[in-house]
Structure formats: structure tokens, C-alpha cells
XYZ file of C-alpha atoms in Angstrom:
726
model
C -78.647 -3.938 74.419
C -78.760 -0.470 72.907
C -75.839 1.790 73.712
C -74.435 5.221 73.096
C -70.719 6.042 73.190
C -69.284 9.438 73.971
C -68.416 11.763 76.849
C -70.145 13.584 79.675
C -69.743 17.285 78.849
C -71.641 19.082 81.626
C -73.091 18.040 84.998
C -76.536 19.577 85.595
C -77.312 17.792 88.883
C -75.392 15.372 91.124
C -76.616 13.786 94.378
C -73.474 12.730 96.256
C -75.369 10.286 98.494
C -77.186 8.284 95.838
C -74.864 8.948 92.881
C -77.839 10.146 90.805
C -76.705 12.395 87.949
C -78.351 14.563 85.316
C -75.842 15.577 82.645
C -75.253 16.541 79.032
C -73.644 13.740 77.014
C -72.088 14.184 73.544
C -72.684 11.102 71.396
C -69.898 9.812 69.133
C -71.417 6.449 68.234
C -74.608 4.388 68.798
C -76.091 1.058 67.698
C -79.642 2.403 68.099
C -81.069 3.213 64.658
C -83.574 5.665 66.157
C -80.718 7.759 67.576
C -78.430 7.981 64.577
C -79.481 11.600 64.066
C -78.105 12.403 67.553
C -74.501 11.418 66.707
C -72.132 14.370 67.266
C -74.869 16.088 69.281
C -75.434 16.486 73.025
C -78.418 14.955 74.813
C -79.573 14.844 78.440
C -78.739 11.633 80.311
C -79.866 10.534 83.793
C -78.736 7.653 85.988
C -76.539 6.399 88.816
C -72.781 7.015 88.373
C -70.190 5.899 90.916
C -67.833 8.669 89.861
C -68.605 11.613 87.614
C -65.858 12.185 85.074
C -66.108 14.878 82.426
C -64.524 14.192 79.025
C -63.854 10.479 79.612
C -64.952 8.082 76.851
C -67.881 6.030 78.098
C -70.441 3.542 76.826
C -73.917 4.024 78.260
C -76.591 1.312 78.100
C -80.200 2.391 78.475
C -83.219 3.845 76.751
C -84.098 7.222 75.285
C -87.512 8.159 76.674
C -89.766 11.107 77.421
C -89.965 12.657 80.894
C -93.255 14.502 81.460
C -91.524 17.529 82.943
C -88.059 17.591 81.357
C -88.624 16.161 77.897
C -86.480 13.509 76.196
C -83.766 11.919 78.346
C -81.464 8.924 77.998
C -82.109 6.841 81.134
C -78.901 4.951 81.928
C -79.295 1.362 83.190
C -75.545 0.674 83.318
C -72.336 2.018 81.878
C -68.678 1.244 81.177
C -65.700 3.563 81.107
C -63.901 2.801 77.849
C -60.269 1.827 78.121
C -58.286 3.855 75.529
C -56.314 1.702 73.087
C -55.118 3.950 70.260
C -52.287 6.424 70.781
C -54.578 9.426 70.265
C -57.094 8.053 72.742
C -54.389 7.380 75.319
C -53.044 10.930 74.943
C -56.555 12.323 75.345
C -57.093 10.162 78.456
C -53.773 11.078 80.141
C -54.357 14.771 79.447
C -57.864 14.660 80.952
C -58.767 16.148 84.311
C -58.962 12.641 85.736
C -55.171 12.146 85.610
C -53.358 14.445 88.027
C -50.000 15.930 87.031
C -50.169 15.282 83.305
C -51.010 17.916 80.687
C -51.289 17.384 76.932
C -47.595 18.044 76.195
C -46.467 15.526 78.821
C -49.072 13.005 77.646
C -47.697 13.195 74.094
C -44.126 12.630 75.348
C -45.217 9.575 77.350
C -47.160 8.017 74.460
C -44.377 8.735 71.936
C -42.065 6.790 74.266
C -44.253 3.822 75.266
C -46.622 3.712 72.258
C -49.758 1.522 72.706
C -48.231 -0.075 75.833
C -48.310 3.254 77.716
C -50.954 2.408 80.298
C -49.527 -1.046 81.015
C -46.040 0.446 81.474
C -47.279 3.079 83.922
C -49.271 0.513 85.961
C -46.304 -1.893 85.938
C -44.040 0.546 87.814
C -44.310 4.274 88.373
C -40.544 4.551 87.979
C -40.951 3.678 84.294
C -42.203 7.255 83.858
C -38.773 8.536 84.887
C -37.572 7.475 81.429
C -39.500 10.484 80.075
C -37.385 13.617 79.662
C -38.194 16.246 82.319
C -40.266 13.846 84.456
C -39.876 14.205 88.231
C -40.539 11.527 90.853
C -43.392 13.601 92.316
C -45.171 14.023 88.974
C -44.622 10.345 88.161
C -46.234 9.350 91.476
C -49.258 11.607 90.807
C -49.819 10.161 87.336
C -49.349 6.584 88.578
C -51.711 7.004 91.588
C -54.393 8.637 89.417
C -54.279 5.757 86.954
C -54.324 3.071 89.668
C -57.287 4.709 91.433
C -59.106 5.030 88.123
C -58.649 1.348 87.388
C -59.391 0.362 90.961
C -62.792 2.074 90.966
C -63.754 0.635 87.578
C -62.635 -2.874 88.514
C -64.328 -2.716 91.922
C -67.608 -1.563 90.422
C -67.484 -4.312 87.820
C -66.682 -6.923 90.466
C -69.582 -5.865 92.685
C -71.912 -5.830 89.676
C -70.803 -9.357 88.803
C -71.579 -10.456 92.370
C -75.165 -9.333 91.898
C -75.421 -5.748 93.168
C -77.287 -3.097 91.193
C -75.409 -0.109 89.776
C -77.033 2.107 92.432
C -75.860 -0.256 95.186
C -72.381 -0.385 93.622
C -72.262 3.402 93.712
C -73.174 3.500 97.398
C -70.695 0.721 98.208
C -67.810 2.386 96.407
C -68.485 5.848 97.843
C -68.741 4.417 101.367
C -65.853 1.936 101.304
C -63.495 3.199 98.575
C -60.554 3.503 101.007
C -60.752 -0.194 101.926
C -62.649 -1.705 99.020
C -60.210 -4.640 98.637
C -60.524 -5.548 102.309
C -64.324 -5.507 102.083
C -64.264 -7.836 99.080
C -61.842 -10.303 100.656
C -62.424 -10.338 104.410
C -65.190 -7.941 105.495
C -68.003 -8.570 103.046
C -70.682 -8.286 105.719
C -69.576 -4.762 106.605
C -71.752 -3.863 103.624
C -74.789 -4.329 105.914
C -74.324 -0.649 106.760
C -75.944 0.181 103.414
C -77.343 -3.124 102.059
C -80.163 -5.103 103.702
C -78.555 -8.019 105.561
C -80.797 -10.742 104.116
C -80.077 -9.553 100.566
C -76.375 -9.327 101.365
C -76.427 -12.852 102.779
C -78.163 -14.233 99.698
C -75.531 -12.648 97.436
C -72.754 -14.082 99.615
C -74.248 -17.601 99.523
C -74.708 -17.404 95.757
C -71.060 -16.452 95.204
C -69.127 -17.981 98.110
C -71.312 -20.722 99.585
C -73.195 -21.004 102.871
C -70.612 -22.656 105.137
C -67.923 -19.966 105.222
C -66.792 -18.923 108.690
C -67.099 -15.283 107.561
C -70.807 -15.921 107.011
C -71.333 -17.835 110.256
C -69.701 -15.087 112.340
C -71.739 -12.372 110.608
C -75.000 -14.313 110.964
C -74.443 -14.860 114.687
C -74.027 -11.113 115.192
C -77.092 -10.423 113.047
C -79.109 -13.025 114.995
C -78.280 -11.214 118.224
C -79.324 -7.915 116.674
C -82.602 -9.432 115.451
C -83.367 -10.593 119.002
C -82.700 -7.087 120.332
C -84.824 -5.471 117.627
C -87.796 -7.731 118.333
C -87.580 -8.043 122.129
C -85.679 -4.949 123.268
C -83.124 -7.079 125.124
C -79.548 -5.907 125.596
C -78.182 -9.377 126.352
C -78.937 -12.961 125.361
C -78.386 -16.577 126.392
C -76.611 -19.161 124.233
C -79.788 -21.102 123.449
C -81.564 -17.924 122.255
C -78.734 -17.121 119.859
C -78.563 -20.688 118.573
C -82.327 -20.806 117.982
C -82.308 -17.444 116.181
C -79.354 -18.557 114.025
C -81.300 -21.619 112.946
C -84.602 -19.782 112.443
C -83.236 -16.759 110.549
C -80.371 -18.296 108.548
C -80.863 -22.062 108.665
C -77.486 -22.510 110.359
C -77.171 -25.353 112.875
C -73.852 -25.666 114.741
C -72.624 -28.346 117.105
C -71.934 -27.272 120.690
C -68.145 -27.243 120.257
C -68.224 -25.292 116.978
C -70.781 -22.834 118.371
C -68.651 -22.239 121.468
C -65.569 -21.810 119.304
C -67.094 -19.125 117.062
C -68.542 -17.293 120.078
C -65.066 -17.209 121.604
C -63.657 -15.900 118.335
C -66.230 -13.084 118.334
C -65.357 -12.285 121.955
C -61.630 -12.199 121.176
C -62.283 -9.712 118.373
C -64.362 -7.550 120.797
C -67.590 -8.038 118.848
C -69.394 -9.640 121.810
C -68.936 -9.708 125.582
C -69.428 -12.623 128.006
C -70.633 -11.822 131.527
C -71.554 -14.874 133.594
C -74.209 -16.653 131.465
C -75.119 -13.457 129.664
C -73.851 -12.656 126.161
C -73.940 -9.051 124.874
C -73.260 -7.369 121.599
C -70.282 -5.217 122.547
C -72.111 -1.976 121.736
C -74.934 -2.677 124.202
C -72.594 -3.812 126.968
C -70.489 -0.684 126.538
C -73.541 1.577 126.257
C -75.009 0.386 129.568
C -71.613 0.717 131.248
C -71.045 4.224 129.844
C -74.526 5.389 130.896
C -73.965 4.249 134.478
C -70.558 5.959 134.669
C -71.810 9.163 133.023
C -74.736 9.463 135.431
C -72.479 9.005 138.453
C -70.137 11.666 137.077
C -73.034 14.139 136.787
C -74.263 13.181 140.244
C -70.777 13.643 141.734
C -70.628 17.366 140.925
C -71.410 19.773 143.739
C -75.107 20.731 143.713
C -75.909 24.330 142.792
C -79.030 25.036 144.871
C -81.350 28.029 144.527
C -81.650 30.074 147.704
C -85.196 30.633 149.053
C -86.590 28.446 146.317
C -89.977 27.851 147.978
C -90.524 31.602 148.361
C -89.701 32.099 144.684
C -92.073 29.290 143.733
C -94.901 30.874 145.755
C -94.280 34.211 144.012
C -94.404 32.454 140.639
C -97.749 30.848 141.551
C -99.193 34.263 142.376
C -97.891 35.853 139.180
C -99.163 33.219 136.739
C -102.246 32.132 138.705
C -101.358 28.465 139.243
C -101.681 26.516 142.482
C -99.168 23.653 142.336
C -100.044 20.488 144.270
C -97.574 18.804 146.634
C -96.210 16.419 143.982
C -95.675 19.247 141.530
C -93.946 21.422 144.139
C -91.651 18.525 144.994
C -90.886 17.901 141.303
C -90.053 21.574 140.666
C -87.899 22.126 143.757
C -86.155 18.751 143.473
C -85.303 19.342 139.843
C -83.723 22.718 140.580
C -81.859 21.545 143.702
C -80.473 18.225 142.422
C -78.131 17.265 139.613
C -80.353 14.443 138.309
C -84.134 14.286 138.688
C -86.682 11.903 137.171
C -90.327 12.994 136.906
C -92.945 10.495 135.779
C -96.699 10.846 135.363
C -99.598 9.940 133.129
C -101.827 12.271 131.098
C -103.361 15.162 133.001
C -100.824 15.091 135.856
C -99.151 18.376 134.868
C -95.765 17.392 133.445
C -95.811 20.336 131.028
C -96.813 22.721 133.843
C -93.807 21.515 135.841
C -91.371 21.971 132.933
C -92.644 25.517 132.475
C -92.137 26.321 136.162
C -88.623 24.845 136.214
C -87.487 26.877 133.200
C -89.099 30.107 134.447
C -87.518 29.851 137.909
C -84.112 28.932 136.477
C -84.199 31.874 134.041
C -85.299 34.327 136.748
C -82.824 33.095 139.344
C -79.895 33.289 136.935
C -81.132 36.535 135.310
C -80.835 35.058 131.818
C -81.462 37.191 128.755
C -82.633 35.730 125.401
C -79.115 34.788 124.257
C -78.211 33.457 127.721
C -81.250 31.165 127.609
C -80.055 29.623 124.338
C -76.571 29.090 125.782
C -77.684 27.688 129.147
C -80.952 25.765 128.652
C -81.655 22.863 126.284
C -85.087 21.264 125.939
C -84.938 17.885 124.196
C -87.180 15.038 123.074
C -86.617 11.866 121.039
C -88.993 12.737 118.167
C -89.742 15.768 116.036
C -93.375 15.986 117.116
C -92.464 15.650 120.801
C -89.873 18.419 120.511
C -92.374 20.689 118.722
C -94.939 20.032 121.471
C -92.299 20.927 124.073
C -91.375 24.136 122.241
C -95.032 25.162 121.914
C -95.824 24.555 125.589
C -92.744 26.413 126.933
C -92.295 29.120 124.252
C -88.617 28.112 124.253
C -86.575 26.387 121.531
C -86.664 22.584 121.706
C -84.786 20.003 119.653
C -84.736 16.333 118.870
C -81.797 14.621 120.537
C -80.361 13.775 117.115
C -80.520 17.409 116.020
C -79.107 18.661 119.319
C -76.101 16.341 119.099
C -75.767 16.982 115.322
C -76.166 13.485 113.949
C -74.215 12.407 110.858
C -76.528 10.014 109.021
C -73.870 8.391 106.822
C -71.561 7.404 109.674
C -74.221 7.255 112.429
C -71.981 9.428 114.606
C -72.590 12.702 116.412
C -70.706 16.001 116.246
C -71.119 16.365 120.011
C -69.583 13.374 121.758
C -67.194 12.413 124.568
C -64.460 14.534 122.952
C -66.620 17.535 122.051
C -69.352 18.293 124.584
C -72.166 20.822 124.732
C -72.099 23.423 127.526
C -75.744 23.783 128.579
C -76.275 23.973 132.332
C -79.929 22.882 132.453
C -81.111 20.062 130.198
C -84.693 18.811 130.271
C -85.496 15.666 128.288
C -89.168 14.844 127.676
C -90.711 11.499 126.630
C -87.793 9.565 128.111
C -89.689 6.260 127.942
C -89.093 6.398 124.165
C -85.298 6.642 124.449
C -83.294 3.459 123.863
C -79.917 2.644 125.404
C -77.913 3.696 122.324
C -79.479 7.156 122.118
C -79.283 7.755 125.867
C -75.617 6.793 125.811
C -74.979 9.200 122.922
C -76.752 11.995 124.808
C -74.777 11.492 128.009
C -71.502 11.329 126.075
C -72.341 14.600 124.321
C -73.310 16.756 127.336
C -71.170 18.272 130.056
C -71.127 16.449 133.401
C -71.586 19.811 135.118
C -75.300 19.976 134.364
C -78.746 19.737 135.910
C -80.355 16.829 134.053
C -84.129 16.475 134.312
C -85.740 13.410 132.758
C -89.500 13.540 132.207
C -91.695 10.683 131.036
C -94.389 8.152 131.714
C -93.148 4.785 132.963
C -96.330 3.067 131.884
C -96.108 3.986 128.216
C -94.741 1.626 125.590
C -90.977 1.140 125.925
C -88.527 2.396 123.303
C -88.548 0.805 119.864
C -84.809 0.193 120.191
C -83.204 -2.025 122.854
C -83.120 -1.081 126.519
C -85.505 -0.030 129.271
C -83.815 3.202 130.235
C -86.464 5.053 132.256
C -87.562 1.997 134.252
C -83.974 0.931 134.976
C -83.013 4.404 136.220
C -85.992 4.522 138.567
C -85.682 0.962 139.862
C -81.981 1.473 140.671
C -83.194 3.913 143.375
C -80.057 6.043 143.052
C -81.751 9.091 141.531
C -84.152 11.694 142.805
C -87.548 10.413 141.559
C -90.894 12.213 141.757
C -94.019 10.325 140.627
C -97.089 12.399 139.719
C -100.444 10.888 140.654
C -103.014 13.685 140.877
C -105.065 14.260 137.726
C -106.416 17.670 136.747
C -109.917 17.632 135.234
C -110.501 19.224 131.840
C -114.229 19.504 132.716
C -116.669 18.010 135.242
C -117.511 15.252 132.774
C -113.995 14.668 131.348
C -112.783 11.098 131.314
C -109.636 10.552 129.190
C -106.983 10.943 131.952
C -109.080 8.849 134.348
C -109.521 6.139 131.733
C -105.744 6.088 131.237
C -105.242 5.722 134.990
C -107.871 2.960 135.206
C -106.181 1.091 132.339
C -102.858 1.409 134.129
C -104.384 0.001 137.332
C -106.554 -2.576 135.501
C -109.662 -1.170 137.139
C -112.042 -1.003 134.207
C -115.770 -0.866 134.922
C -118.931 -0.625 132.802
C -118.289 3.135 132.731
C -116.177 2.566 129.629
C -119.445 2.303 127.704
C -120.866 5.563 129.091
C -120.541 8.641 126.907
C -118.632 11.598 128.417
C -117.772 15.111 127.304
C -114.515 13.859 125.797
C -115.167 10.147 125.303
C -117.413 7.679 123.470
C -117.394 3.911 122.879
C -119.217 2.525 119.821
C -119.764 -1.231 120.081
C -119.704 -2.892 116.650
C -118.618 -6.226 115.203
C -115.148 -6.446 113.658
C -116.534 -6.504 110.109
C -118.318 -3.193 110.764
C -115.422 -1.264 112.357
C -114.159 0.322 109.137
C -117.686 1.309 108.118
C -118.343 2.909 111.535
C -115.058 4.861 111.392
C -115.999 6.135 107.941
C -119.355 7.347 109.296
C -117.703 9.102 112.257
C -115.168 10.769 109.951
C -117.886 12.007 107.584
C -119.772 13.521 110.537
C -116.568 15.125 111.886
C -115.860 16.653 108.455
C -119.337 18.226 108.500
C -118.455 19.630 111.943
C -115.353 21.235 110.360
C -112.936 18.874 112.143
C -110.201 18.356 109.571
C -107.721 15.504 109.238
C -105.123 17.826 110.815
C -106.933 17.519 114.150
C -108.239 13.970 113.779
C -106.017 10.916 114.163
C -106.905 7.227 113.871
C -104.593 5.004 115.939
C -104.483 1.246 115.364
C -102.140 -1.529 116.507
C -101.127 -3.072 113.177
C -100.854 -2.507 109.420
C -102.406 -5.625 107.884
C -105.911 -7.055 107.920
C -109.447 -5.804 107.387
C -109.122 -3.226 110.179
C -105.409 -2.655 109.708
C -103.822 0.726 109.039
C -103.174 0.093 105.334
C -106.833 -0.699 104.678
C -108.090 2.173 106.843
C -105.811 4.659 105.062
C -107.311 3.774 101.674
C -110.830 4.368 103.010
C -109.874 7.594 104.790
C -107.994 8.966 101.777
C -111.184 8.580 99.741
C -113.052 10.721 102.295
C -110.465 13.347 103.150
C -108.699 13.604 99.792
C -110.649 11.935 96.967
C -109.251 11.634 93.442
C -109.615 14.701 91.255
C -108.400 15.831 87.849
C -106.978 18.853 89.677
C -104.682 16.678 91.849
C -101.617 14.875 90.551
C -100.973 11.326 91.761
C -98.089 8.872 91.893
C -98.211 5.112 92.414
C -95.589 3.452 94.609
C -95.731 -0.200 95.728
C -99.483 -0.371 94.968
C -100.143 2.737 97.074
C -101.533 5.883 95.441
C -100.104 9.132 96.819
C -102.052 12.233 95.902
C -101.491 15.973 96.262
C -102.897 17.140 99.662
C -102.445 13.668 101.231
C -101.533 13.454 104.919
C -98.300 11.441 105.286
C -95.975 10.144 107.990
C -92.159 10.214 107.899
C -90.675 6.827 108.875
C -86.957 7.622 109.269
C -84.753 10.389 110.646
C -83.136 12.669 108.072
C -81.222 15.442 109.789
C -80.127 17.008 106.494
C -83.779 17.620 105.604
C -84.757 18.411 109.212
C -87.434 15.720 109.137
C -87.745 12.933 111.702
C -89.396 9.578 112.319
C -92.997 10.313 113.359
C -93.294 13.730 111.696
C -96.597 14.295 109.887
C -96.832 16.406 106.740
C -98.915 17.043 103.628
C -98.049 16.408 99.986
C -97.812 19.851 98.431
C -97.089 18.864 94.830
C -96.325 15.891 92.591
C -94.501 16.657 89.356
C -93.302 13.614 87.441
C -91.328 11.544 89.948
C -90.707 14.509 92.276
C -92.859 14.783 95.401
C -92.790 17.870 97.634
C -94.048 17.482 101.204
C -94.757 20.242 103.724
C -93.892 19.249 107.302
C -95.331 22.212 109.217
C -93.428 24.753 107.139
C -90.403 22.540 106.466
C -90.550 21.795 102.721
C -88.910 18.457 101.833
C -88.417 17.127 98.289
C -88.515 13.378 97.568
C -87.955 11.312 94.453
C -90.219 8.360 93.753
C -87.597 5.902 95.030
C -87.580 7.765 98.376
C -91.260 7.041 99.013
C -90.262 4.033 101.128
C -89.558 6.701 103.775
C -93.228 7.686 104.099
C -96.700 6.226 104.625
C -100.184 7.672 104.648
C -100.993 9.158 108.033
C -104.776 9.299 108.238
C -104.293 6.170 110.362
C -100.969 5.408 112.064
C -99.693 2.864 114.583
C -99.892 3.571 118.284
C -96.116 3.062 118.400
C -95.618 5.873 115.864
C -97.934 8.157 117.848
C -95.683 8.196 120.908
C -94.456 11.647 121.819
C -97.444 13.232 120.079
C -100.786 14.624 121.129
C -103.833 14.869 118.902
C -106.976 16.952 119.395
C -109.258 14.033 118.479
C -108.380 10.316 118.453
C -110.301 7.309 117.133
C -109.076 3.860 118.232
C -110.459 0.706 116.596
C -110.423 -2.344 118.893
C -110.873 -5.682 117.139
C -110.325 -9.287 118.181
C -108.449 -9.630 114.868
C -105.576 -7.618 116.349
C -104.701 -10.728 118.417
C -101.700 -10.302 120.720
C -101.305 -6.640 119.742
C -104.108 -5.911 122.207
C -102.258 -5.451 125.470
C -102.302 -3.056 128.376
C -99.391 -0.729 127.643
C -100.348 -0.373 123.996
C -103.946 0.602 124.807
C -102.756 2.956 127.562
C -100.372 4.698 125.172
C -103.073 5.137 122.526
C -105.613 6.500 125.000
C -103.101 8.969 126.433
C -102.495 10.528 122.977
C -105.993 12.083 122.946
C -106.231 15.702 124.013
C -109.869 16.794 123.483
C -111.782 13.666 122.530
C -111.340 9.905 122.351
C -113.628 7.577 120.407
C -113.218 3.804 120.677
C -114.840 1.663 117.993
C -115.187 -2.085 118.271
C -115.504 -4.905 120.765
C -115.900 -4.018 124.467
C -114.837 -7.519 125.529
C -111.679 -7.284 123.413
C -110.995 -3.893 125.030
C -111.386 -5.377 128.520
C -109.169 -8.349 127.658
C -106.501 -6.003 126.299
C -106.440 -4.030 129.540
C -105.843 -7.223 131.511
C -103.237 -8.545 129.078
C -99.620 -8.025 130.197
C -98.259 -9.341 126.887
C -95.518 -6.687 126.916
C -92.773 -8.958 128.289
C -90.028 -7.819 130.599
C -86.939 -6.834 128.651
C -83.622 -8.349 129.608
C -81.360 -5.399 130.451
C -78.578 -4.800 132.958
C -78.466 -0.994 133.140
C -79.905 -1.110 136.670
C -77.193 -3.589 137.732
C -74.474 -1.451 136.143
C -75.731 1.658 137.979
C -75.738 -0.152 141.325
C -72.260 -1.518 140.619
C -70.834 1.884 139.620
C -72.402 3.717 142.576
C -71.107 1.119 145.020
C -67.505 1.382 143.810
């Protein structure tokens, strides 16, 4: 393979997370005939480096190629740090910035004494350096530790590369685990799942260490439990479930005695918890227990009630011209006169109106100025779009829970936690049905127990993506003040969306679903005509000046003729067709184009962009993609495009916490078991001004009567009852 030898002379760019570096490299030697004229000259190099060391002799393997924006660059595939062997090279190395405590004069003394064996002598025993005139024990220790760490990183990287990890993965592994890299290699290999996909990690382990190691069996049992939770939302499992998942996912079959033995070993190491016949991952058992205790602690504080609250509410009604119904009055007064209140209602029942009233009355009663509001009131939601909707409707700041608690992505920890709590006195959390047990536990750990906590949601929406059934468990425990909202407010005399949502919830669908309304239409077409009909509707909407910003297609799944991936290709051709004036980039057979509507798939607090956020591609230059998320400009590299998808059509799951002016929902028999009541209800309730359903009326009716969404196995309700009874 072609190589260049030399030194990094200047770092132009360095991404600490990925290890990606752009630098100037001075070439001393190369075996590439086309680069002989570059010897003793500096060129630009790019690639992944585990550690960036200026003026250290290195051999880089790669290819010199042209970048459209930046010109010629040497793209590094892999590299080696050269071990110095001659006396001059050893002096140069010891005097470099990499070795602490050793300047050029000292380096010469050491090499004059130990000759070519210098490095071996230092590594053999740091006290050997005390033979050098003027050397102190402290300086000897610094030189020794620098050399050992240098060798340790190089050896570790080489070892991980030999196991089968890429240089980029090696960089991430070393930067994450450098303080215990030996332990990870010997005993905790599967800890690497924090940054490496588990299945890939498992394949590398099998290839190098075999499939029957107890280390592997223990790790695969834990991963099997996590897979069950990810797919079912359960927080506990039974032995047979774990055994079946272990066999299905990893082809591991254990006898009863061996299986029981390894489960006991996991329990003894506090990785899992036994409770009667139930088996928990320790984190879910602890999370449910902590949530129950935290809620009781909040509930146990003395209640700060507002005097003459009903009179103040009546005055507010007069001032802003709203006549609250009985349920809304109860929700507002209960929330302000209790420590914990849960408010649940479907679309059109006035949840936003209630939140506005609660905040206004609290601000007025406590005479809060602008700065006081920021210090006393926190409005939260689980997603970026939900928090923006909350901020828009209240004219107050609102945050995602991750942003509020200051999430550290690398460690998956929060700045605000049980040891460092926030001090807000009124906290309102919207879209609580979307919050899983882990996030709810983190929130309760991070807030003061002396707080009014108001939880707002819709119990009939899809449950959280992550494990748990938080909102339902809180309500069914019957220990918290709960106000259901049932009355729907009409948008117009012929409006239908909120009533359709209610009918779906109650499984009371009639032939009226086929009748056109002011805000609703159902187009009956065969499955093979759904995409064509959606294209026609979109073309008509474009002529009516309804842009893709206000139009959203919601579908249950990605694959298939009427799946999201296929729909996005068709919709991109209508909304944002190819043009010589628009740059494009191809990633995993998907073409992304300037002006494309895209969806963020993961949380990234550093970039202030969150799972479910929708943005537009502003520019594509080379492999750099700039996306505008409602004024938040985020820059991606091509390899980061796994974090986004086109958003002309998105899943109903991803739409939770959002509202869209106009919604089109395809309904096809090809969606199979994805057609079920809660999914359809959630999709319908996303529409604000108009809802258009395209497809099979019989499939729609079957979906409404399908309770496929199975009951999750959780014990939060039991933990709450237990805590409150003790």
C-alpha cells in the first residue's frame, strides 16, 4: 500500500468526538512515484487519528486525491507512529512535546548514557533514569509515564485494529476507555456496546474469542433483555422470554441449571434484579422505584394554595374572553392547589388553554416579573417540536427535558440530578404519554421536591418509544389528582377531526367517515393507487399555495409500495425536483438535495437539535451538508447522514408531540399489523386544519377495532402503591 512518512506540522481542524483531523503534514519519504516531488514539502492530510501529536514521526497509508472544495488532500486510511531507533531519532522523540519533563539537553544526556537501548531502559524501570546526572525522581516519573502512555495508546490501537475494528472505531474506543483500556480488553469487552453496535461487537468477539465464553453469554443475556424492552416496552421479563430471546437473537441455548446459574451471577453483580417470578434489568427496577419515591416526596410537601382562586379565575375569564367549562376549571384550580396534578384529554379538549390559564394565574398571584418567571416556571416536553409548540402557545420559554436537565451525550448523564437539582417552583410537562421510565426518572431526580408538578398528556396516544407506561401507571395508581377532559370545542359547524379522534378512541365509527367535511376527506382507492392519489392531492395543494412546510404525510411503516421511503422519493420529485442549480449528495442509495425537507432521528444537545425536529437542507458543498432547523443552523458531514431522513412523509410514531396544518394519511391493507387503534388515533390527532385519508375504508375500520397495541409489563403502579402505603 502507498505510504508517506513524515510529521504533522499544523492542525487545521480536529473533532474531539470522532477524531477527524485536517492537518499539514511534512513528507520525508514516500513509496508513491507520483508524490516524489512532494518530499520535503507540506501537504494537507485528512483522516481519523486517535491522538494528535505534532512533530512525531509517522507513516500514513492512504491516497492523494482531489476534494471539490479544498483541492488536493491525502486521505488517510490508517497510520503508524514510527518507533525511533537511531540515537538522533530517539533524542528528537524524547525532546518532543509528547514527552513531559524532558527537553533537548536532557534527551541528549539520556541517549549518550543508554545509547540505542534508551527507550527499553526507561520502560524497564523509571529509576534507571536516576543514573543521569541532575535527574530528579519527579522528572524521571514524568518521562517514564509519558513514554508508557505513548506506548500504551499505540499498542491498544493496534490490538483493537487487529481484532477487526476500523481506525475510526479504534479512535472512539480509545478516547472513551483510555483510563481502563486493559480491563476492557481482558474482562469487559462488551462495555464497548456504548459506542459499537452490539451485533457487530458480538461478531468480532466470536471471531477472536469463540462463542461459548461466559463473558459473551452474560453480555448476550443482558442484551436479550434490552431487546425485549426495546420491542415491547416492558420493564420486566420472565425466564422463558429471556431464554427464547437469547436463542433467537444470538443462537445460544442453555440448560436449565446453567441458565439459572448465569442469572444468579448477573443478580449477584447487580446487573439484574429478581422479584418473585419477575426479572428486571437493574436500571428499570431502580428507575420505577425512584419514580415512586420521588413522587411521594413531592406529594408530602405542604400544599401552597392560592387564596380566592375561583374569583381570580373568573376575573381572568373576563379579561381574556374565555369561558372555561367545568372540566377545565377543575384542571386549572386543581393544578394550582395541589403538588401533583395529571391532566389528560384528546384533541380539541383545551389542554393548551388550560396551560395558559395556569401560568397566567401563577404569575399574577406571585407577582412575577420577566426574570422571576424564568427562575420560577419551567415548561417542558419530550421532543423539540413539542417544546416549540408549547412555547408558541404560551409565549413563554419551553425546553426539551434533555435540554432542561443539560444532557451529556457522551456519558448519557445529566448536569441536573439527585445531587444538583433545579429550583423551579412550577413545572408543567406536556406530551407525557411520550416519556419513558428512564427519562421520567431523570426528570424527577433533577427537580426539587418542593414543586408544583403538572403532567399533561393524552392517555390514548401511542405509548413511549422507550420502556415503561408512565402516564397510564400514574393514573391507574389512583394516588394523584387526575382531571380527564372530555368536552370537545368545535373549530367550525362542519369540523370533524376532534370528533373522529374521539370516535376512534371509543370504536364508534360510522359511515360518516366517508362524508366530506370542512376539515376532512376520505378518498377510497385500491392499494396500488394510493401513491398516485397522494401525488395528485399534493400537486393540487401546491397550486393552492400549500407548501410542504404546512403539509405532512403520515404513514405507519418505511418499506413497501406505500411505505415512507417510496413516498418520499415521489414527493421529493414534486416538491423539490432535480435542478442544475441545486447540489445533491448520495447516501445509502438516497439522494439528498438542497431545499429538501428532512427529519432529525437522534438527540444532539450540542447542536440543539432533537429527535423529531424537521428542517431544510440549506446547502451541500462537497461532503458538508448544512441544515436549517427553524433558524438553528446545523452542519453535518456525509457520514452523519444516518442521523436524518427525508420528511415529506414520516412515521406516525415520529409525529408525536407535533401538530401539522394539513395531514394526509394513507391506509393500506399492506400495512398489516401496523394498522391498529392507537396508531390511527395518534395520526388523526396530529392534524390541525385538515385531514385527508387515502386508501381502503375497510382497512381503516379494521384498524380502529384492532387492539394490537399489547399491554406493557410494568410495575410502576405497584411501586407507587407500595411506597404510598409504607
